[in-house]
């Protein structure tokens, strides 16, 4: 098992511009193979799905291939892969659909660690039917969201728990298995896991996670801009979304409104295949190669993180908010005396892309005492190399030690 970052970088035309991309948590750069797959599907004869013409069969194949690829990536059943425009879009759809089964006085648990896409849809859907949102806090000092914190907010009226597998702001990875076991043991509730940030860094096993739904976004893991929800097909069979009368009632199509974006699905398959090739393991199933690739990527990111994190923490005036024991290589920080947008602009002037924002993790930013403005975030991606990290550290030394 090897991970050669120079070889990986050669697949990304975007890196030729020369920037050090620490903006991966907002969306990764795209390998050539993904762009080629998108272009190929757009320039090949494609029609509405069907089995008569080659064009129909091609569309059918693109959809089937994409579901199979995502099932391998997520440890899920291909029949349980719902494809959509974005995680936010899909989560709104699922929240409105599930809310139709809630009664006034039912409860929905959300957390302040989460991106707003896994908070607001649930809160608004709950309020629309007279159900009550329950907010779980995390510890702003340690960044930890404990199982006990969730337990304290469960009741016999809990119908759904929405929780992140990893915070896109501070990287915290709560113990999802323990949370799903707790929720399913204590209440008749579903668990909707926001896996958007997690899936970019850790290998996913939906079945082992115990989650009822796993939401993610391929553009965070080298794919095109779209969203996915994976679930057990048996659970999907029991749910009834609003849909057009002539549209099929089959699962998972029942949840996919309108014509599917074949080109984005082809690009997503290519992204999964690209990820599967990262460890240069030639044998085994794609799922096995993906697990090996994530392990190799993990080692690479750990090495870079060891280079970056202690130095960053020791720079004068730097306060790092990413402190949980288990977390992704995503660091949120402020510097005393520096305006976050000014710092971000100085870094950008030095070819370092590290935006400053609440990154839509609004409750999280507020709970950390950072208000709505948030601060600077640097995240590692599969193509980040030592030179990127050295450039960031050199720029920070220059700016902060001047
Ligand atoms: C943790 C997390 N959840 C949800 C989202 C929303 O994803 P999408 O842009 O696919 O709606 C993001 C996007 O930044 C995210 O980082």
GROMACS .gro file of C-alpha atoms and ligand atoms in nm:
model
  418
    1UNK     CA    1   0.000   0.000   0.000
    2UNK     CA    2   0.160   0.325  -0.111
    3UNK     CA    3   0.054   0.687  -0.129
    4UNK     CA    4   0.255   0.903  -0.363
    5UNK     CA    5   0.119   1.256  -0.338
    6UNK     CA    6   0.319   1.382  -0.637
    7UNK     CA    7   0.152   1.120  -0.856
    8UNK     CA    8  -0.187   1.209  -0.708
    9UNK     CA    9  -0.132   1.581  -0.774
   10UNK     CA   10  -0.050   1.517  -1.139
   11UNK     CA   11  -0.415   1.418  -1.191
   12UNK     CA   12  -0.544   1.763  -1.090
   13UNK     CA   13  -0.520   2.028  -1.366
   14UNK     CA   14  -0.645   2.292  -1.118
   15UNK     CA   15  -0.324   2.267  -0.916
   16UNK     CA   16  -0.127   2.410  -1.209
   17UNK     CA   17  -0.247   2.757  -1.107
   18UNK     CA   18  -0.011   2.721  -0.814
   19UNK     CA   19  -0.233   2.789  -0.512
   20UNK     CA   20  -0.200   2.584  -0.195
   21UNK     CA   21  -0.556   2.462  -0.152
   22UNK     CA   22  -0.657   2.445   0.214
   23UNK     CA   23  -1.016   2.508   0.107
   24UNK     CA   24  -1.097   2.138   0.051
   25UNK     CA   25  -1.366   2.123   0.324
   26UNK     CA   26  -1.563   2.367   0.108
   27UNK     CA   27  -1.516   2.148  -0.200
   28UNK     CA   28  -1.219   1.963  -0.342
   29UNK     CA   29  -1.045   2.012  -0.675
   30UNK     CA   30  -1.133   1.767  -0.950
   31UNK     CA   31  -0.915   1.501  -1.111
   32UNK     CA   32  -0.897   1.487  -1.489
   33UNK     CA   33  -1.071   1.147  -1.496
   34UNK     CA   34  -1.382   1.291  -1.329
   35UNK     CA   35  -1.402   1.580  -1.575
   36UNK     CA   36  -1.349   1.336  -1.862
   37UNK     CA   37  -1.631   1.113  -1.741
   38UNK     CA   38  -1.867   1.412  -1.719
   39UNK     CA   39  -1.770   1.526  -2.069
   40UNK     CA   40  -1.791   1.174  -2.208
   41UNK     CA   41  -2.144   1.121  -2.080
   42UNK     CA   42  -2.251   1.458  -2.224
   43UNK     CA   43  -2.105   1.388  -2.565
   44UNK     CA   44  -2.216   1.023  -2.588
   45UNK     CA   45  -2.561   0.939  -2.720
   46UNK     CA   46  -2.781   0.945  -2.409
   47UNK     CA   47  -3.159   0.942  -2.383
   48UNK     CA   48  -3.411   0.892  -2.107
   49UNK     CA   49  -3.340   0.563  -1.931
   50UNK     CA   50  -3.467   0.255  -2.105
   51UNK     CA   51  -3.366  -0.073  -2.263
   52UNK     CA   52  -3.450  -0.028  -2.632
   53UNK     CA   53  -3.192   0.204  -2.791
   54UNK     CA   54  -2.819   0.214  -2.713
   55UNK     CA   55  -2.871   0.571  -2.588
   56UNK     CA   56  -3.136   0.455  -2.341
   57UNK     CA   57  -2.922   0.166  -2.226
   58UNK     CA   58  -2.626   0.402  -2.178
   59UNK     CA   59  -2.831   0.623  -1.943
   60UNK     CA   60  -2.951   0.313  -1.761
   61UNK     CA   61  -2.592   0.197  -1.725
   62UNK     CA   62  -2.469   0.532  -1.594
   63UNK     CA   63  -2.733   0.529  -1.321
   64UNK     CA   64  -2.667   0.168  -1.222
   65UNK     CA   65  -2.291   0.221  -1.220
   66UNK     CA   66  -2.323   0.527  -1.001
   67UNK     CA   67  -2.543   0.354  -0.745
   68UNK     CA   68  -2.301   0.059  -0.736
   69UNK     CA   69  -2.001   0.291  -0.690
   70UNK     CA   70  -2.165   0.486  -0.407
   71UNK     CA   71  -2.278   0.163  -0.243
   72UNK     CA   72  -1.915   0.045  -0.244
   73UNK     CA   73  -1.800   0.377  -0.104
   74UNK     CA   74  -2.057   0.391   0.174
   75UNK     CA   75  -2.098   0.023   0.266
   76UNK     CA   76  -2.457   0.048   0.149
   77UNK     CA   77  -2.704  -0.127  -0.082
   78UNK     CA   78  -2.715   0.017  -0.438
   79UNK     CA   79  -3.096   0.011  -0.414
   80UNK     CA   80  -3.069   0.249  -0.118
   81UNK     CA   81  -2.869   0.522  -0.295
   82UNK     CA   82  -3.073   0.838  -0.353
   83UNK     CA   83  -2.909   1.092  -0.582
   84UNK     CA   84  -2.987   1.464  -0.566
   85UNK     CA   85  -2.875   1.817  -0.633
   86UNK     CA   86  -2.704   1.872  -0.297
   87UNK     CA   87  -2.705   1.740   0.056
   88UNK     CA   88  -2.903   2.047   0.159
   89UNK     CA   89  -3.167   1.987  -0.107
   90UNK     CA   90  -3.203   1.618  -0.017
   91UNK     CA   91  -3.218   1.692   0.355
   92UNK     CA   92  -3.499   1.943   0.301
   93UNK     CA   93  -3.686   1.679   0.098
   94UNK     CA   94  -3.639   1.411   0.363
   95UNK     CA   95  -3.729   1.649   0.648
   96UNK     CA   96  -4.058   1.755   0.485
   97UNK     CA   97  -4.145   1.397   0.400
   98UNK     CA   98  -4.068   1.259   0.748
   99UNK     CA   99  -4.246   1.551   0.916
  100UNK     CA  100  -4.572   1.431   0.762
  101UNK     CA  101  -4.553   1.138   1.005
  102UNK     CA  102  -4.487   1.357   1.313
  103UNK     CA  103  -4.752   1.469   1.561
  104UNK     CA  104  -4.769   1.794   1.759
  105UNK     CA  105  -4.553   1.743   2.067
  106UNK     CA  106  -4.315   1.497   1.898
  107UNK     CA  107  -3.949   1.590   1.927
  108UNK     CA  108  -3.659   1.622   1.687
  109UNK     CA  109  -3.302   1.634   1.817
  110UNK     CA  110  -3.040   1.846   1.640
  111UNK     CA  111  -2.691   1.947   1.752
  112UNK     CA  112  -2.497   2.271   1.767
  113UNK     CA  113  -2.197   2.089   1.622
  114UNK     CA  114  -2.376   2.045   1.290
  115UNK     CA  115  -2.370   2.233   0.960
  116UNK     CA  116  -2.696   2.424   0.920
  117UNK     CA  117  -2.801   2.182   0.645
  118UNK     CA  118  -2.854   1.920   0.917
  119UNK     CA  119  -3.020   2.164   1.158
  120UNK     CA  120  -3.252   2.410   0.988
  121UNK     CA  121  -3.445   2.167   0.763
  122UNK     CA  122  -3.533   1.959   1.071
  123UNK     CA  123  -3.618   2.259   1.288
  124UNK     CA  124  -3.838   2.414   1.021
  125UNK     CA  125  -4.008   2.084   0.934
  126UNK     CA  126  -4.073   2.019   1.303
  127UNK     CA  127  -4.216   2.364   1.364
  128UNK     CA  128  -4.445   2.332   1.061
  129UNK     CA  129  -4.627   2.038   1.225
  130UNK     CA  130  -4.608   2.150   1.589
  131UNK     CA  131  -4.319   1.918   1.679
  132UNK     CA  132  -4.042   2.049   1.902
  133UNK     CA  133  -3.674   2.088   1.813
  134UNK     CA  134  -3.429   1.995   2.091
  135UNK     CA  135  -3.078   2.140   2.062
  136UNK     CA  136  -2.779   1.946   2.194
  137UNK     CA  137  -2.469   2.149   2.282
  138UNK     CA  138  -2.111   2.036   2.248
  139UNK     CA  139  -1.828   2.138   2.478
  140UNK     CA  140  -1.681   2.452   2.319
  141UNK     CA  141  -1.343   2.401   2.488
  142UNK     CA  142  -1.282   2.038   2.398
  143UNK     CA  143  -1.502   2.041   2.086
  144UNK     CA  144  -1.653   1.710   2.201
  145UNK     CA  145  -2.017   1.608   2.148
  146UNK     CA  146  -2.073   1.325   2.393
  147UNK     CA  147  -2.318   1.037   2.379
  148UNK     CA  148  -2.444   1.150   2.720
  149UNK     CA  149  -2.527   1.493   2.578
  150UNK     CA  150  -2.749   1.325   2.319
  151UNK     CA  151  -2.898   1.086   2.577
  152UNK     CA  152  -3.007   1.379   2.792
  153UNK     CA  153  -3.223   1.509   2.505
  154UNK     CA  154  -3.403   1.186   2.414
  155UNK     CA  155  -3.757   1.113   2.523
  156UNK     CA  156  -4.036   0.874   2.425
  157UNK     CA  157  -4.151   1.152   2.187
  158UNK     CA  158  -3.819   1.168   1.995
  159UNK     CA  159  -3.885   1.088   1.629
  160UNK     CA  160  -3.554   1.180   1.472
  161UNK     CA  161  -3.196   1.258   1.571
  162UNK     CA  162  -2.989   1.457   1.319
  163UNK     CA  163  -2.618   1.443   1.393
  164UNK     CA  164  -2.295   1.500   1.208
  165UNK     CA  165  -2.031   1.231   1.165
  166UNK     CA  166  -1.770   1.508   1.146
  167UNK     CA  167  -1.791   1.883   1.194
  168UNK     CA  168  -1.694   2.080   0.885
  169UNK     CA  169  -1.589   2.366   1.115
  170UNK     CA  170  -1.371   2.201   1.383
  171UNK     CA  171  -1.337   1.844   1.258
  172UNK     CA  172  -1.491   1.672   1.565
  173UNK     CA  173  -1.600   1.316   1.489
  174UNK     CA  174  -1.862   1.213   1.748
  175UNK     CA  175  -1.900   0.843   1.827
  176UNK     CA  176  -2.174   0.774   1.570
  177UNK     CA  177  -2.199   0.402   1.645
  178UNK     CA  178  -2.258   0.470   2.015
  179UNK     CA  179  -2.509   0.744   1.932
  180UNK     CA  180  -2.712   0.529   1.691
  181UNK     CA  181  -2.712   0.238   1.940
  182UNK     CA  182  -2.830   0.471   2.214
  183UNK     CA  183  -3.104   0.631   2.004
  184UNK     CA  184  -3.237   0.304   1.868
  185UNK     CA  185  -3.234   0.153   2.217
  186UNK     CA  186  -3.406   0.445   2.387
  187UNK     CA  187  -3.658   0.582   2.141
  188UNK     CA  188  -3.853   0.497   1.829
  189UNK     CA  189  -3.647   0.742   1.632
  190UNK     CA  190  -3.452   0.753   1.309
  191UNK     CA  191  -3.094   0.880   1.292
  192UNK     CA  192  -3.000   1.106   1.000
  193UNK     CA  193  -2.621   1.130   0.979
  194UNK     CA  194  -2.453   1.419   0.801
  195UNK     CA  195  -2.154   1.241   0.651
  196UNK     CA  196  -2.052   1.523   0.416
  197UNK     CA  197  -1.726   1.616   0.589
  198UNK     CA  198  -1.657   1.267   0.726
  199UNK     CA  199  -1.678   1.092   0.388
  200UNK     CA  200  -1.396   1.309   0.255
  201UNK     CA  201  -1.158   1.172   0.518
  202UNK     CA  202  -1.276   0.842   0.664
  203UNK     CA  203  -1.402   0.525   0.509
  204UNK     CA  204  -1.775   0.486   0.565
  205UNK     CA  205  -1.972   0.176   0.657
  206UNK     CA  206  -2.339   0.270   0.668
  207UNK     CA  207  -2.448  -0.069   0.801
  208UNK     CA  208  -2.186  -0.074   1.077
  209UNK     CA  209  -2.257   0.290   1.168
  210UNK     CA  210  -2.614   0.202   1.260
  211UNK     CA  211  -2.735   0.524   1.094
  212UNK     CA  212  -3.071   0.513   0.917
  213UNK     CA  213  -2.962   0.775   0.662
  214UNK     CA  214  -2.613   0.879   0.553
  215UNK     CA  215  -2.594   1.206   0.360
  216UNK     CA  216  -2.286   1.312   0.166
  217UNK     CA  217  -2.175   1.532  -0.123
  218UNK     CA  218  -1.947   1.398  -0.399
  219UNK     CA  219  -1.790   1.742  -0.459
  220UNK     CA  220  -1.624   1.711  -0.117
  221UNK     CA  221  -1.447   1.392  -0.226
  222UNK     CA  222  -1.316   1.481  -0.573
  223UNK     CA  223  -1.648   1.441  -0.755
  224UNK     CA  224  -1.894   1.681  -0.917
  225UNK     CA  225  -2.141   1.909  -0.740
  226UNK     CA  226  -2.430   1.692  -0.627
  227UNK     CA  227  -2.564   1.519  -0.316
  228UNK     CA  228  -2.643   1.166  -0.202
  229UNK     CA  229  -2.846   1.002   0.072
  230UNK     CA  230  -2.787   0.633   0.143
  231UNK     CA  231  -3.033   0.425   0.341
  232UNK     CA  232  -3.156   0.071   0.376
  233UNK     CA  233  -3.391   0.007   0.080
  234UNK     CA  234  -3.636  -0.151   0.324
  235UNK     CA  235  -3.662   0.177   0.511
  236UNK     CA  236  -3.702   0.371   0.185
  237UNK     CA  237  -3.985   0.136   0.081
  238UNK     CA  238  -4.176   0.247   0.391
  239UNK     CA  239  -4.148   0.619   0.314
  240UNK     CA  240  -4.381   0.813   0.086
  241UNK     CA  241  -4.242   1.132  -0.067
  242UNK     CA  242  -4.449   1.369  -0.278
  243UNK     CA  243  -4.393   1.273  -0.639
  244UNK     CA  244  -4.537   1.313  -0.988
  245UNK     CA  245  -4.808   1.063  -1.081
  246UNK     CA  246  -4.639   0.925  -1.395
  247UNK     CA  247  -4.302   0.893  -1.219
  248UNK     CA  248  -4.208   0.545  -1.102
  249UNK     CA  249  -4.286   0.442  -0.746
  250UNK     CA  250  -3.979   0.219  -0.735
  251UNK     CA  251  -3.707   0.268  -0.472
  252UNK     CA  252  -3.481   0.466  -0.484
  253UNK     CA  253  -3.625   0.650  -0.789
  254UNK     CA  254  -3.932   0.742  -0.584
  255UNK     CA  255  -3.712   0.999  -0.405
  256UNK     CA  256  -3.541   1.140  -0.715
  257UNK     CA  257  -3.748   1.416  -0.865
  258UNK     CA  258  -3.723   1.475  -1.238
  259UNK     CA  259  -3.464   1.346  -1.482
  260UNK     CA  260  -3.139   1.238  -1.318
  261UNK     CA  261  -2.818   1.432  -1.399
  262UNK     CA  262  -2.644   1.151  -1.589
  263UNK     CA  263  -2.325   1.351  -1.637
  264UNK     CA  264  -2.289   1.415  -1.265
  265UNK     CA  265  -2.359   1.051  -1.192
  266UNK     CA  266  -2.089   0.947  -1.439
  267UNK     CA  267  -1.851   1.194  -1.273
  268UNK     CA  268  -1.936   1.056  -0.930
  269UNK     CA  269  -1.859   0.701  -1.041
  270UNK     CA  270  -1.525   0.825  -1.176
  271UNK     CA  271  -1.450   0.997  -0.844
  272UNK     CA  272  -1.516   0.675  -0.652
  273UNK     CA  273  -1.296   0.482  -0.895
  274UNK     CA  274  -1.024   0.746  -0.861
  275UNK     CA  275  -1.038   0.719  -0.482
  276UNK     CA  276  -1.027   0.339  -0.507
  277UNK     CA  277  -0.704   0.367  -0.706
  278UNK     CA  278  -0.524   0.593  -0.459
  279UNK     CA  279  -0.347   0.314  -0.271
  280UNK     CA  280  -0.237   0.134  -0.590
  281UNK     CA  281  -0.385  -0.193  -0.467
  282UNK     CA  282  -0.461  -0.398  -0.778
  283UNK     CA  283  -0.651  -0.690  -0.629
  284UNK     CA  284  -0.972  -0.719  -0.433
  285UNK     CA  285  -1.316  -0.571  -0.475
  286UNK     CA  286  -1.364  -0.198  -0.525
  287UNK     CA  287  -1.489  -0.176  -0.167
  288UNK     CA  288  -1.169  -0.341  -0.042
  289UNK     CA  289  -0.956  -0.110  -0.254
  290UNK     CA  290  -1.148   0.190  -0.121
  291UNK     CA  291  -1.083   0.083   0.237
  292UNK     CA  292  -0.711   0.046   0.158
  293UNK     CA  293  -0.709   0.383  -0.016
  294UNK     CA  294  -0.870   0.558   0.281
  295UNK     CA  295  -0.612   0.400   0.511
  296UNK     CA  296  -0.330   0.529   0.288
  297UNK     CA  297  -0.489   0.874   0.261
  298UNK     CA  298  -0.530   0.877   0.635
  299UNK     CA  299  -0.161   0.810   0.690
  300UNK     CA  300  -0.072   1.085   0.445
  301UNK     CA  301  -0.303   1.334   0.617
  302UNK     CA  302  -0.175   1.233   0.961
  303UNK     CA  303   0.185   1.298   0.855
  304UNK     CA  304   0.094   1.644   0.721
  305UNK     CA  305  -0.111   1.720   1.026
  306UNK     CA  306   0.185   1.638   1.251
  307UNK     CA  307   0.388   1.885   1.047
  308UNK     CA  308   0.123   2.157   1.062
  309UNK     CA  309  -0.058   2.139   1.390
  310UNK     CA  310   0.206   2.172   1.665
  311UNK     CA  311   0.372   2.465   1.484
  312UNK     CA  312   0.042   2.640   1.424
  313UNK     CA  313  -0.057   2.600   1.788
  314UNK     CA  314   0.275   2.750   1.903
  315UNK     CA  315   0.264   3.062   1.689
  316UNK     CA  316   0.207   3.377   1.896
  317UNK     CA  317  -0.158   3.473   1.942
  318UNK     CA  318  -0.296   3.168   1.762
  319UNK     CA  319  -0.601   3.005   1.915
  320UNK     CA  320  -0.706   2.674   1.764
  321UNK     CA  321  -1.069   2.565   1.807
  322UNK     CA  322  -1.024   2.213   1.669
  323UNK     CA  323  -0.953   2.020   1.986
  324UNK     CA  324  -1.156   1.698   1.992
  325UNK     CA  325  -0.975   1.372   2.045
  326UNK     CA  326  -1.110   1.219   1.724
  327UNK     CA  327  -1.128   1.463   1.436
  328UNK     CA  328  -1.055   1.522   1.069
  329UNK     CA  329  -0.748   1.724   0.961
  330UNK     CA  330  -0.952   2.047   0.963
  331UNK     CA  331  -0.821   2.330   1.177
  332UNK     CA  332  -1.016   2.640   1.272
  333UNK     CA  333  -0.817   2.923   1.427
  334UNK     CA  334  -0.801   3.292   1.514
  335UNK     CA  335  -0.497   3.511   1.575
  336UNK     CA  336  -0.503   3.781   1.844
  337UNK     CA  337  -0.505   4.127   1.692
  338UNK     CA  338  -0.593   4.001   1.345
  339UNK     CA  339  -0.920   4.046   1.163
  340UNK     CA  340  -1.005   3.707   1.009
  341UNK     CA  341  -1.083   3.847   0.665
  342UNK     CA  342  -0.760   4.047   0.667
  343UNK     CA  343  -0.561   3.739   0.763
  344UNK     CA  344  -0.733   3.534   0.494
  345UNK     CA  345  -0.653   3.806   0.236
  346UNK     CA  346  -0.285   3.812   0.340
  347UNK     CA  347  -0.270   3.435   0.301
  348UNK     CA  348  -0.444   3.455  -0.037
  349UNK     CA  349  -0.187   3.712  -0.151
  350UNK     CA  350   0.076   3.447  -0.079
  351UNK     CA  351  -0.100   3.182  -0.286
  352UNK     CA  352  -0.271   3.015   0.009
  353UNK     CA  353  -0.644   2.945  -0.017
  354UNK     CA  354  -0.776   2.939   0.339
  355UNK     CA  355  -1.113   3.110   0.366
  356UNK     CA  356  -1.264   3.265   0.680
  357UNK     CA  357  -1.633   3.215   0.755
  358UNK     CA  358  -1.879   3.024   0.971
  359UNK     CA  359  -1.892   2.784   0.674
  360UNK     CA  360  -2.267   2.749   0.740
  361UNK     CA  361  -2.195   2.573   1.070
  362UNK     CA  362  -2.373   2.869   1.222
  363UNK     CA  363  -2.478   2.722   1.558
  364UNK     CA  364  -2.128   2.580   1.598
  365UNK     CA  365  -1.957   2.911   1.526
  366UNK     CA  366  -2.184   3.094   1.770
  367UNK     CA  367  -2.135   2.830   2.038
  368UNK     CA  368  -1.758   2.864   2.002
  369UNK     CA  369  -1.795   3.237   2.073
  370UNK     CA  370  -1.708   3.329   1.713
  371UNK     CA  371  -2.046   3.478   1.631
  372UNK     CA  372  -2.171   3.473   1.275
  373UNK     CA  373  -1.836   3.572   1.125
  374UNK     CA  374  -1.649   3.254   1.217
  375UNK     CA  375  -1.276   3.253   1.142
  376UNK     CA  376  -1.000   3.100   0.929
  377UNK     CA  377  -1.017   2.729   0.841
  378UNK     CA  378  -0.746   2.516   0.689
  379UNK     CA  379  -0.829   2.166   0.572
  380UNK     CA  380  -0.613   1.894   0.422
  381UNK     CA  381  -0.715   1.713   0.104
  382UNK     CA  382  -0.577   1.409  -0.081
  383UNK     CA  383  -0.362   1.640  -0.298
  384UNK     CA  384  -0.219   1.854  -0.014
  385UNK     CA  385   0.157   1.813   0.008
  386UNK     CA  386   0.441   1.913   0.237
  387UNK     CA  387   0.518   2.216   0.027
  388UNK     CA  388   0.163   2.347   0.076
  389UNK     CA  389   0.200   2.307   0.452
  390UNK     CA  390   0.544   2.471   0.454
  391UNK     CA  391   0.406   2.762   0.252
  392UNK     CA  392   0.124   2.813   0.500
  393UNK     CA  393   0.356   2.795   0.800
  394UNK     CA  394   0.611   3.029   0.639
  395UNK     CA  395   0.337   3.283   0.562
  396UNK     CA  396   0.201   3.267   0.916
  397UNK     CA  397   0.552   3.306   1.062
  398UNK     CA  398   0.615   3.604   0.835
  399UNK     CA  399   0.285   3.767   0.929
  400UNK     CA  400   0.277   3.689   1.299
  401UNK     CA  401   0.643   3.717   1.393
  402UNK     CA  402   0.704   4.042   1.202
  403LIG     C1  403  -2.072   1.902   0.705
  403LIG     C2  404  -2.152   1.956   0.590
  403LIG     N1  405  -2.281   1.923   0.580
  403LIG     C3  406  -2.358   1.967   0.480
  403LIG     C4  407  -2.307   2.048   0.381
  403LIG     C5  408  -2.397   2.093   0.270
  403LIG     O1  409  -2.367   2.019   0.156
  403LIG     P1  410  -2.429   2.059   0.014
  403LIG     O2  411  -2.347   2.173  -0.038
  403LIG     O3  412  -2.415   1.935  -0.069
  403LIG     O4  413  -2.570   2.098   0.035
  403LIG     C6  414  -2.173   2.086   0.388
  403LIG     C7  415  -2.116   2.177   0.286
  403LIG     O5  416  -2.023   2.250   0.315
  403LIG     C8  417  -2.092   2.037   0.494
  403LIG     O6  418  -1.964   2.068   0.503
   0.00000   0.00000   0.00000
